[in-house]
Amino acid sequence: SVMAGILNQPLPKMLLGTTPIILPIAATVVAGGCLLKANEDPIYNTLAGGFSTLSALMFATASIGFAVVLERVTQNRKAELDAIPNDPAVEKIDRQKAEKQRILDEAMDWPVVPFFFKFVLVLAVVLMWCATMVFALSGDEAFEQVDLTTDYRLPPFEGNIWNMIKRPLGLVGCCLEAASLILYYIFGFYASVKSKEKLRCIDWDNLPPLPTEDDTLTATQRSLNPAAFPPFDANPNPFQPERNFQAEQPQYATQQEAIPQARYFAPPQPLQPPQ
């Protein structure tokens, strides 16, 4: 709906096109209502599982259907879509974002990162892995069980949501994850500082255009099948035939005259094994 409004599409068509989303939303609402009634009758718990599964299937089907329709329209009406001019302001912002991301990627390139910040990033990954293992292997011993109908005013919460974390495993896992996030933000701060040094030297008004879809496709095909694409410097001028260097070699009347030039034009002699 938001995209249709930005594109100035008619309101009735927009409402009609988004009407099918009512069906998966209705299934989700029914599933939530059954979860609220799960403590009153076991049948509601069964119904909640069924409607939740139905809702997930409907959302997945809708997403796949929308993707198929969009792909079909993009292919069938490609000429019309390509004829629509890009908004200059939006295109400029896209170029600036792409340039900032390129510089940030260069700053985070592993060979140029100092050893200290490499250690910070590796330690952050290790701590996050340890926290994940704590939560995965001892989830029931790390947190209290909470569902949709849990009343936080009753024990064991007693009105304090922090009582959801059990001691000591829950607290250890949370501390490990917090330390990992802090180290990750330290590495991100380093990368942003390094990239800002290069961003100051960029002329934002004269950035190169973004690569088109055809350029990306050609680059992908070149990487998958290099033999199908000649190198860029094979023959830079297609209207000029390639030089035949063999024919340009000087001709000598006798073998003695060719001996001084042999080291320039003749291939090296193979090495002979010692007798």
C-alpha positions as a printed NumPy array, in Angstrom:
array([[  0.   ,   0.   ,   0.   ],
       [  2.814,   2.423,   0.83 ],
       [  4.616,   1.682,  -2.448],
       [  1.37 ,   2.103,  -4.408],
       [  0.868,   5.48 ,  -2.739],
       [  4.397,   6.605,  -3.599],
       [  3.767,   5.626,  -7.233],
       [  0.489,   7.623,  -7.236],
       [ -1.632,   4.565,  -8.041],
       [ -5.446,   4.817,  -7.858],
       [ -6.86 ,   4.136,  -4.391],
       [ -9.519,   1.542,  -5.473],
       [ -6.897,  -0.549,  -7.299],
       [ -4.592,  -0.35 ,  -4.299],
       [ -7.318,  -1.54 ,  -1.907],
       [ -8.418,  -4.292,  -4.287],
       [ -4.859,  -5.509,  -4.81 ],
       [ -4.118,  -5.782,  -1.083],
       [ -7.473,  -7.356,  -0.136],
       [ -6.222, -11.006,  -0.24 ],
       [ -3.973, -10.318,   2.755],
       [ -7.134, -10.405,   4.906],
       [ -7.175, -14.216,   4.793],
       [ -3.796, -14.942,   6.452],
       [ -4.369, -12.072,   8.894],
       [ -7.701, -13.607,   9.928],
       [ -6.053, -16.987,  10.506],
       [ -3.379, -15.331,  12.66 ],
       [ -5.991, -13.532,  14.771],
       [ -7.941, -16.747,  15.32 ],
       [ -4.748, -18.54 ,  16.354],
       [ -3.991, -15.806,  18.905],
       [ -7.523, -16.005,  20.292],
       [ -7.232, -19.762,  20.718],
       [ -3.932, -19.294,  22.595],
       [ -5.677, -16.972,  25.039],
       [ -8.297, -19.673,  25.664],
       [ -5.756, -22.519,  25.923],
       [ -6.003, -22.667,  29.745],
       [ -9.786, -23.048,  29.661],
       [-10.079, -26.064,  27.382],
       [ -7.433, -28.328,  25.724],
       [ -9.303, -28.086,  22.436],
       [ -8.221, -24.456,  22.109],
       [ -4.584, -25.447,  22.314],
       [ -5.09 , -27.867,  19.399],
       [ -6.968, -25.244,  17.407],
       [ -4.214, -22.688,  18.056],
       [ -1.598, -25.032,  16.584],
       [ -3.759, -25.746,  13.556],
       [ -4.544, -22.108,  12.804],
       [ -0.922, -21.094,  13.38 ],
       [  0.204, -23.667,  10.82 ],
       [ -2.514, -22.558,   8.421],
       [ -1.516, -18.927,   8.844],
       [  2.165, -19.716,   8.163],
       [  1.269, -21.674,   5.023],
       [ -0.986, -18.876,   3.768],
       [  1.683, -16.237,   4.308],
       [  4.288, -18.401,   2.543],
       [  1.937, -19.048,  -0.376],
       [  1.09 , -15.362,  -0.644],
       [  4.763, -14.38 ,  -0.635],
       [  5.599, -16.886,  -3.373],
       [  2.573, -15.795,  -5.402],
       [  3.494, -12.114,  -5.15 ],
       [  7.074, -12.894,  -6.182],
       [  5.886, -14.872,  -9.227],
       [  3.551, -12.079, -10.327],
       [  6.21 ,  -9.411,  -9.894],
       [  8.742, -11.451, -11.857],
       [  6.233, -12.014, -14.648],
       [  5.39 ,  -8.311, -14.904],
       [  9.066,  -7.371, -14.775],
       [  9.885,  -9.68 , -17.681],
       [  6.822,  -8.966, -19.849],
       [  6.906,  -5.177, -19.422],
       [ 10.647,  -4.673, -19.097],
       [ 10.772,  -2.091, -21.892],
       [  8.136,   0.063, -20.196],
       [  9.862,  -0.175, -16.825],
       [ 13.27 ,   0.7  , -18.309],
       [ 11.744,   3.709, -20.046],
       [ 10.705,   5.232, -16.715],
       [ 13.402,   7.767, -15.768],
       [ 15.027,   7.477, -12.373],
       [ 14.463,  10.193,  -9.828],
       [ 17.686,  12.287,  -9.789],
       [ 17.633,  12.887,  -6.031],
       [ 17.015,   9.226,  -5.211],
       [ 19.638,   8.102,  -7.73 ],
       [ 22.187,  10.449,  -6.149],
       [ 21.445,   9.056,  -2.69 ],
       [ 21.805,   5.501,  -4.029],
       [ 25.217,   6.348,  -5.492],
       [ 26.309,   7.895,  -2.209],
       [ 25.158,   4.831,  -0.254],
       [ 26.963,   2.487,  -2.653],
       [ 30.182,   4.525,  -2.384],
       [ 29.984,   4.607,   1.424],
       [ 29.455,   0.838,   1.511],
       [ 32.399,   0.278,  -0.839],
       [ 34.713,   2.346,   1.344],
       [ 33.436,   0.626,   4.484],
       [ 34.112,  -2.772,   2.909],
       [ 37.651,  -1.66 ,   2.068],
       [ 38.182,  -0.537,   5.675],
       [ 36.994,  -3.931,   6.95 ],
       [ 39.058,  -5.935,   4.459],
       [ 40.792,  -8.577,   6.58 ],
       [ 44.395,  -8.079,   5.314],
       [ 44.366,  -4.341,   6.17 ],
       [ 42.711,  -4.642,   9.591],
       [ 45.218,  -4.223,  12.477],
       [ 45.928,  -7.231,  14.639],
       [ 44.236,  -5.732,  17.718],
       [ 40.891,  -5.249,  15.957],
       [ 41.17 ,  -8.687,  14.363],
       [ 41.497, -10.07 ,  17.89 ],
       [ 38.485,  -7.99 ,  19.001],
       [ 36.315,  -9.363,  16.19 ],
       [ 37.403, -12.979,  16.712],
       [ 36.807, -12.676,  20.462],
       [ 33.326, -11.265,  19.798],
       [ 32.491, -14.27 ,  17.614],
       [ 33.78 , -16.712,  20.242],
       [ 31.779, -15.066,  23.033],
       [ 28.621, -15.041,  20.915],
       [ 29.123, -18.738,  20.15 ],
       [ 29.525, -19.495,  23.871],
       [ 26.353, -17.557,  24.692],
       [ 24.463, -19.432,  21.983],
       [ 25.635, -22.756,  23.384],
       [ 24.5  , -21.748,  26.885],
       [ 21.044, -20.814,  25.627],
       [ 20.718, -23.846,  23.342],
       [ 21.954, -26.542,  25.708],
       [ 20.435, -25.229,  28.951],
       [ 17.484, -23.116,  27.899],
       [ 15.191, -24.387,  30.677],
       [ 17.893, -23.718,  33.278],
       [ 18.663, -20.251,  31.915],
       [ 15.192, -18.694,  31.643],
       [ 11.761, -19.108,  33.167],
       [  9.076, -20.463,  30.865],
       [  6.872, -17.687,  29.462],
       [  3.851, -17.986,  27.176],
       [  1.043, -15.757,  25.985],
       [ -1.062, -16.169,  29.132],
       [  1.755, -15.828,  31.709],
       [  0.958, -13.294,  34.459],
       [  4.191, -11.531,  35.397],
       [  2.657, -10.393,  38.698],
       [  2.626, -13.95 ,  40.023],
       [  5.611, -16.056,  41.171],
       [  8.333, -16.543,  40.074],
       [  8.322, -13.078,  38.488],
       [  6.707, -11.166,  41.335],
       [  6.203,  -8.139,  39.113],
       [  9.893,  -7.962,  38.126],
       [ 10.579,  -8.97 ,  34.546],
       [ 14.297,  -9.503,  35.331],
       [ 13.309, -12.536,  37.384],
       [ 12.812, -14.296,  34.055],
       [ 16.611, -14.841,  33.995],
       [ 17.726, -17.746,  36.139],
       [ 20.998, -17.723,  38.036],
       [ 23.742, -18.545,  37.241],
       [ 23.425, -19.94 ,  33.669],
       [ 20.986, -17.329,  32.428],
       [ 23.079, -14.497,  33.825],
       [ 26.289, -15.977,  32.386],
       [ 24.745, -16.35 ,  28.93 ],
       [ 23.42 , -12.776,  28.959],
       [ 26.797, -11.408,  30.08 ],
       [ 28.596, -13.315,  27.325],
       [ 26.219, -11.996,  24.691],
       [ 26.479,  -8.422,  26.03 ],
       [ 30.293,  -8.606,  25.957],
       [ 30.176,  -9.943,  22.397],
       [ 27.935,  -7.086,  21.249],
       [ 30.206,  -4.501,  22.911],
       [ 33.273,  -5.919,  21.149],
       [ 31.418,  -5.993,  17.846],
       [ 30.451,  -2.326,  18.239],
       [ 34.091,  -1.492,  19.02 ],
       [ 35.113,  -3.093,  15.723],
       [ 32.314,  -1.253,  13.915],
       [ 33.471,   2.041,  15.446],
       [ 37.004,   1.384,  14.173],
       [ 35.683,   0.658,  10.656],
       [ 33.529,   3.814,  10.635],
       [ 36.462,   5.996,  11.754],
       [ 38.729,   4.533,   9.048],
       [ 36.088,   5.012,   6.372],
       [ 35.41 ,   8.627,   7.385],
       [ 39.029,   9.469,   6.575],
       [ 38.398,   8.49 ,   2.942],
       [ 34.89 ,   9.905,   2.792],
       [ 36.239,  13.414,   3.329],
       [ 38.163,  13.197,   0.043],
       [ 35.234,  12.179,  -2.17 ],
       [ 33.438,  14.513,  -4.546],
       [ 29.84 ,  13.529,  -3.818],
       [ 28.477,  15.487,  -6.785],
       [ 30.519,  13.6  ,  -9.406],
       [ 30.163,   9.963,  -8.411],
       [ 30.153,   7.305, -11.168],
       [ 26.759,   5.833, -12.081],
       [ 25.626,   2.631, -10.435],
       [ 26.092,  -0.597, -12.441],
       [ 22.989,  -1.609, -14.356],
       [ 21.381,  -5.029, -14.342],
       [ 23.009,  -5.834, -17.689],
       [ 26.452,  -4.915, -16.321],
       [ 25.937,  -7.16 , -13.305],
       [ 24.741, -10.018, -15.529],
       [ 27.753,  -9.653, -17.828],
       [ 30.168,  -9.623, -14.891],
       [ 28.522, -12.751, -13.48 ],
       [ 28.713, -14.545, -16.829],
       [ 32.368, -13.517, -17.234],
       [ 33.239, -14.967, -13.812],
       [ 31.398, -18.234, -14.549],
       [ 32.743, -18.705, -18.09 ],
       [ 35.912, -16.653, -18.711],
       [ 36.628, -18.46 , -21.995],
       [ 33.499, -16.988, -23.588],
       [ 34.76 , -13.434, -23.03 ],
       [ 38.065, -12.241, -24.54 ],
       [ 40.356, -10.217, -22.285],
       [ 39.928,  -6.462, -22.408],
       [ 43.404,  -5.88 , -23.857],
       [ 43.34 ,  -8.709, -26.418],
       [ 42.616,  -6.319, -29.304],
       [ 41.459,  -2.937, -28.059],
       [ 40.689,  -1.699, -31.592],
       [ 38.421,  -4.231, -33.375],
       [ 38.913,  -2.414, -36.721],
       [ 42.682,  -2.884, -36.612],
       [ 43.952,  -6.456, -37.197],
       [ 46.286,  -7.942, -34.651],
       [ 49.983,  -7.632, -35.411],
       [ 51.865, -10.689, -36.581],
       [ 55.118, -10.403, -34.671],
       [ 56.473, -13.575, -36.254],
       [ 56.266, -11.997, -39.714],
       [ 57.959,  -8.814, -38.474],
       [ 61.145, -10.656, -37.461],
       [ 64.181,  -9.718, -39.568],
       [ 65.277, -12.183, -42.245],
       [ 68.952, -13.151, -42.474],
       [ 70.815, -14.651, -45.391],
       [ 72.965, -16.988, -43.326],
       [ 72.711, -18.683, -39.985],
       [ 75.787, -16.777, -38.75 ],
       [ 73.98 , -13.455, -39.146],
       [ 71.016, -14.738, -37.109],
       [ 73.14 , -15.936, -34.184],
       [ 73.547, -12.49 , -32.52 ],
       [ 69.779, -11.95 , -32.734],
       [ 68.797, -15.444, -31.59 ],
       [ 68.504, -14.434, -27.97 ],
       [ 65.836, -11.91 , -28.951],
       [ 63.683, -13.989, -31.278],
       [ 64.536, -17.665, -30.827],
       [ 63.136, -19.703, -27.903],
       [ 65.675, -20.671, -25.225],
       [ 67.509, -23.953, -25.668],
       [ 66.385, -26.763, -23.337],
       [ 68.691, -27.644, -20.476],
       [ 70.83 , -30.742, -21.011],
       [ 71.347, -33.138, -18.103],
       [ 74.967, -33.511, -16.976],
       [ 76.881, -36.41 , -18.54 ]])
